[in-house]
PDB file of C-alpha atoms in Angstrom:
ATOM      1  CA  MET A   1      77.181 172.717  28.230  1.00 47.00           C
ATOM      2  CA  PRO A   2      77.469 170.499  25.322  1.00 47.00           C
ATOM      3  CA  THR A   3      78.206 166.817  25.608  1.00 45.00           C
ATOM      4  CA  ALA A   4      81.025 165.295  23.853  1.00 44.00           C
ATOM      5  CA  SER A   5      79.984 162.678  20.935  1.00 42.00           C
ATOM      6  CA  ARG A   6      80.585 158.990  21.662  1.00 41.00           C
ATOM      7  CA  GLN A   7      81.046 158.158  18.447  1.00 48.00           C
ATOM      8  CA  PRO A   8      84.603 156.207  17.871  1.00 48.00           C
ATOM      9  CA  THR A   9      87.307 158.569  15.573  1.00 50.00           C
ATOM     10  CA  ALA A  10      88.617 156.764  12.212  1.00 49.00           C
ATOM     11  CA  GLY A  11      90.794 153.894  13.171  1.00 48.00           C
ATOM     12  CA  SER A  12      89.040 153.769  16.995  1.00 49.00           C
ATOM     13  CA  SER A  13      88.508 150.212  18.619  1.00 49.00           C
ATOM     14  CA  ALA A  14      85.636 151.537  20.413  1.00 48.00           C
ATOM     15  CA  PRO A  15      82.338 149.986  19.456  1.00 49.00           C
ATOM     16  CA  ARG A  16      80.257 151.387  16.936  1.00 50.00           C
ATOM     17  CA  SER A  17      76.847 150.072  17.951  1.00 54.00           C
ATOM     18  CA  GLY A  18      74.759 152.641  17.321  1.00 60.00           C
ATOM     19  CA  ILE A  19      74.788 153.344  13.890  1.00 64.00           C
ATOM     20  CA  ALA A  20      73.401 151.904  10.786  1.00 81.00           C
ATOM     21  CA  ARG A  21      75.047 149.364   8.727  1.00 90.00           C
ATOM     22  CA  PRO A  22      75.274 150.065   4.716  1.00 94.00           C
ATOM     23  CA  PRO A  23      74.300 146.860   2.948  1.00 95.00           C
ATOM     24  CA  ALA A  24      77.233 146.018   1.445  1.00 95.00           C
ATOM     25  CA  VAL A  25      78.258 145.263   5.036  1.00 96.00           C
ATOM     26  CA  MET A  26      75.669 143.391   6.138  1.00 96.00           C
ATOM     27  CA  VAL A  27      75.829 141.220   3.316  1.00 97.00           C
ATOM     28  CA  LEU A  28      79.686 140.961   3.692  1.00 97.00           C
ATOM     29  CA  SER A  29      78.787 139.834   7.833  1.00 97.00           C
ATOM     30  CA  GLY A  30      76.668 137.423   6.449  1.00 97.00           C
ATOM     31  CA  ILE A  31      78.489 135.593   4.294  1.00 97.00           C
ATOM     32  CA  LEU A  32      81.223 135.093   6.959  1.00 97.00           C
ATOM     33  CA  ILE A  33      78.950 133.990   9.247  1.00 98.00           C
ATOM     34  CA  LEU A  34      77.145 131.222   7.067  1.00 97.00           C
ATOM     35  CA  GLN A  35      81.253 130.425   6.032  1.00 97.00           C
ATOM     36  CA  ALA A  36      81.992 129.987  10.065  1.00 97.00           C
ATOM     37  CA  LEU A  37      78.955 127.871  10.007  1.00 97.00           C
ATOM     38  CA  GLY A  38      79.625 125.772   7.488  1.00 95.00           C
ATOM     39  CA  VAL A  39      82.928 125.355   8.985  1.00 95.00           C
ATOM     40  CA  LEU A  40      81.446 124.404  12.075  1.00 96.00           C
ATOM     41  CA  GLY A  41      79.510 121.688  10.341  1.00 95.00           C
ATOM     42  CA  THR A  42      82.049 120.271   8.666  1.00 93.00           C
ATOM     43  CA  ALA A  43      83.979 119.930  12.023  1.00 95.00           C
ATOM     44  CA  ALA A  44      80.444 118.485  13.383  1.00 96.00           C
ATOM     45  CA  ALA A  45      80.681 116.015  10.570  1.00 94.00           C
ATOM     46  CA  SER A  46      84.134 115.008  10.975  1.00 93.00           C
ATOM     47  CA  VAL A  47      83.760 114.172  14.543  1.00 95.00           C
ATOM     48  CA  LEU A  48      80.909 111.845  13.666  1.00 94.00           C
ATOM     49  CA  VAL A  49      83.387 109.854  11.429  1.00 93.00           C
ATOM     50  CA  ILE A  50      86.397 109.930  13.976  1.00 92.00           C
ATOM     51  CA  GLY A  51      88.268 106.344  13.988  1.00 88.00           C
ATOM     52  CA  ALA A  52      87.378 105.631  10.301  1.00 90.00           C
ATOM     53  CA  GLY A  53      89.142 106.880   6.869  1.00 83.00           C
ATOM     54  CA  ALA A  54      92.639 107.259   6.088  1.00 89.00           C
ATOM     55  CA  LEU A  55      93.937 108.687   9.034  1.00 90.00           C
ATOM     56  CA  ASP A  56      94.875 107.983  12.477  1.00 93.00           C
ATOM     57  CA  VAL A  57      92.271 109.327  15.666  1.00 94.00           C
ATOM     58  CA  GLY A  58      94.645 111.708  16.677  1.00 94.00           C
ATOM     59  CA  ALA A  59      94.859 113.133  13.412  1.00 94.00           C
ATOM     60  CA  GLN A  60      91.178 113.562  13.081  1.00 94.00           C
ATOM     61  CA  ILE A  61      90.919 114.828  16.493  1.00 95.00           C
ATOM     62  CA  PHE A  62      93.595 117.493  15.848  1.00 97.00           C
ATOM     63  CA  LEU A  63      91.547 118.347  12.107  1.00 95.00           C
ATOM     64  CA  VAL A  64      88.569 118.482  14.274  1.00 96.00           C
ATOM     65  CA  VAL A  65      90.055 121.032  16.986  1.00 97.00           C
ATOM     66  CA  LEU A  66      91.400 123.017  13.683  1.00 97.00           C
ATOM     67  CA  TYR A  67      87.775 123.603  11.718  1.00 96.00           C
ATOM     68  CA  VAL A  68      86.609 124.912  15.057  1.00 97.00           C
ATOM     69  CA  LEU A  69      89.745 127.335  15.108  1.00 97.00           C
ATOM     70  CA  ALA A  70      88.696 128.451  11.972  1.00 97.00           C
ATOM     71  CA  ALA A  71      85.375 128.344  12.333  1.00 97.00           C
ATOM     72  CA  VAL A  72      85.620 130.702  15.488  1.00 98.00           C
ATOM     73  CA  TRP A  73      87.844 133.346  13.521  1.00 98.00           C
ATOM     74  CA  ILE A  74      85.710 133.227  10.395  1.00 97.00           C
ATOM     75  CA  GLY A  75      82.995 133.983  12.686  1.00 98.00           C
ATOM     76  CA  ALA A  76      84.918 136.720  14.905  1.00 98.00           C
ATOM     77  CA  THR A  77      85.984 138.189  11.626  1.00 98.00           C
ATOM     78  CA  GLY A  78      81.929 138.330  10.491  1.00 97.00           C
ATOM     79  CA  VAL A  79      81.356 139.887  13.997  1.00 97.00           C
ATOM     80  CA  GLY A  80      84.002 142.493  13.489  1.00 97.00           C
ATOM     81  CA  VAL A  81      82.996 143.409  10.094  1.00 96.00           C
ATOM     82  CA  TRP A  82      79.640 144.138  11.697  1.00 96.00           C
ATOM     83  CA  ALA A  83      80.610 145.977  14.273  1.00 94.00           C
ATOM     84  CA  GLY A  84      82.859 148.357  12.080  1.00 94.00           C
ATOM     85  CA  ARG A  85      86.374 147.034  13.186  1.00 95.00           C
ATOM     86  CA  PRO A  86      89.573 147.819  11.056  1.00 94.00           C
ATOM     87  CA  TRP A  87      91.325 144.663  11.575  1.00 95.00           C
ATOM     88  CA  THR A  88      88.745 142.691   9.703  1.00 96.00           C
ATOM     89  CA  ARG A  89      90.178 144.009   6.271  1.00 95.00           C
ATOM     90  CA  ALA A  90      93.322 141.650   5.999  1.00 96.00           C
ATOM     91  CA  ALA A  91      91.399 138.672   7.603  1.00 97.00           C
ATOM     92  CA  VAL A  92      88.110 139.086   5.349  1.00 97.00           C
ATOM     93  CA  VAL A  93      91.312 139.058   2.264  1.00 97.00           C
ATOM     94  CA  VAL A  94      92.892 136.175   3.870  1.00 97.00           C
ATOM     95  CA  ILE A  95      90.107 133.890   4.661  1.00 97.00           C
ATOM     96  CA  GLU A  96      88.339 134.609   0.877  1.00 97.00           C
ATOM     97  CA  LEU A  97      91.415 134.020  -0.766  1.00 97.00           C
ATOM     98  CA  PHE A  98      91.977 130.244   1.000  1.00 96.00           C
ATOM     99  CA  ALA A  99      87.857 129.816  -0.143  1.00 96.00           C
ATOM    100  CA  VAL A 100      89.288 130.743  -3.824  1.00 96.00           C
ATOM    101  CA  ILE A 101      92.538 128.267  -3.380  1.00 96.00           C
ATOM    102  CA  LEU A 102      90.491 125.383  -1.977  1.00 94.00           C
ATOM    103  CA  SER A 103      87.860 125.773  -4.850  1.00 95.00           C
ATOM    104  CA  ILE A 104      90.453 125.443  -7.227  1.00 96.00           C
ATOM    105  CA  SER A 105      91.977 122.654  -5.688  1.00 94.00           C
ATOM    106  CA  PHE A 106      87.641 120.686  -5.920  1.00 94.00           C
ATOM    107  CA  PHE A 107      87.735 122.405  -9.581  1.00 95.00           C
ATOM    108  CA  SER A 108      90.717 120.499 -10.327  1.00 96.00           C
ATOM    109  CA  ALA A 109      89.728 117.171  -8.677  1.00 95.00           C
ATOM    110  CA  GLY A 110      86.451 117.515 -11.340  1.00 94.00           C
ATOM    111  CA  ASN A 111      84.348 118.467  -8.064  1.00 94.00           C
ATOM    112  CA  VAL A 112      82.650 121.720  -9.871  1.00 95.00           C
ATOM    113  CA  SER A 113      79.780 122.087  -7.703  1.00 95.00           C
ATOM    114  CA  THR A 114      81.858 121.715  -4.452  1.00 93.00           C
ATOM    115  CA  GLY A 115      83.905 124.360  -6.131  1.00 94.00           C
ATOM    116  CA  LEU A 116      81.389 126.643  -6.787  1.00 96.00           C
ATOM    117  CA  VAL A 117      79.928 126.237  -3.121  1.00 95.00           C
ATOM    118  CA  PHE A 118      83.659 127.556  -2.295  1.00 95.00           C
ATOM    119  CA  LEU A 119      84.152 130.195  -4.802  1.00 96.00           C
ATOM    120  CA  LEU A 120      80.850 132.197  -5.477  1.00 97.00           C
ATOM    121  CA  PRO A 121      80.628 133.401  -1.864  1.00 97.00           C
ATOM    122  CA  ALA A 122      84.308 134.029  -1.590  1.00 97.00           C
ATOM    123  CA  ALA A 123      84.082 136.461  -4.688  1.00 97.00           C
ATOM    124  CA  ALA A 124      80.859 138.137  -3.593  1.00 97.00           C
ATOM    125  CA  ALA A 125      82.656 138.481  -0.618  1.00 97.00           C
ATOM    126  CA  LEU A 126      85.840 139.773  -1.643  1.00 97.00           C
ATOM    127  CA  LEU A 127      84.174 142.149  -4.066  1.00 97.00           C
ATOM    128  CA  LEU A 128      82.013 143.241  -1.176  1.00 96.00           C
ATOM    129  CA  MET A 129      85.348 144.149   1.110  1.00 95.00           C
ATOM    130  CA  PHE A 130      86.382 146.571  -1.918  1.00 94.00           C
ATOM    131  CA  THR A 131      83.156 148.576  -2.462  1.00 95.00           C
ATOM    132  CA  ARG A 132      82.816 152.263  -1.008  1.00 95.00           C
ATOM    133  CA  GLN A 133      80.652 151.453   1.906  1.00 94.00           C
ATOM    134  CA  ALA A 134      82.719 148.943   3.384  1.00 95.00           C
ATOM    135  CA  ALA A 135      86.133 151.001   3.327  1.00 94.00           C
ATOM    136  CA  GLU A 136      84.318 153.667   5.095  1.00 94.00           C
ATOM    137  CA  HIS A 137      82.379 151.683   7.626  1.00 94.00           C
ATOM    138  CA  LEU A 138      85.449 149.578   8.474  1.00 93.00           C
ATOM    139  CA  ALA A 139      87.141 153.100   8.490  1.00 91.00           C
ATOM    140  CA  GLY A 140      84.695 154.714  11.125  1.00 84.00           C
ATOM    141  CA  VAL A 141      83.746 157.199   8.679  1.00 79.00           C
ATOM    142  CA  GLU A 142      79.886 158.518   9.353  1.00 67.00           C
ATOM    143  CA  ARG A 143      77.589 158.210   6.584  1.00 57.00           C
ATOM    144  CA  ARG A 144      75.744 160.973   6.015  1.00 51.00           C
ATOM    145  CA  ALA A 145      72.345 161.064   4.063  1.00 48.00           C
ATOM    146  CA  ASP A 146      72.796 163.798   1.231  1.00 43.00           C
ATOM    147  CA  ARG A 147      75.640 161.677  -0.709  1.00 48.00           C
TER     148      ARG A 147
END
């Protein structure tokens, strides 16, 4: 008696742990994880300077909480891309558009190096997001070896 395949169908929310990931998906997921770690590092650095600066302590703590929440969101999106979750499409676009907007503010302030640190990974992630490999992976389409 044949057994049913345990691979999820397109649009399914079931985990796809046994599949091969295309290079575009691995790089995209890696970019998101690195961005999450960067935001988490910013949160840690902000904790070290609580009490100094123009903002009062309550506002600084609130900012740290926002940094941590953003890092969790970006990290979860990176893991979701790795797992092939369809909901990550919109999340990646929003995250990277925020990074592009932030980079523009750094460029406007004359801080080109920081602007590039935000812009280059965001541009790479947006380009990778719209590749065929990423689209098929996030849609649950199995890649055939003869393609």
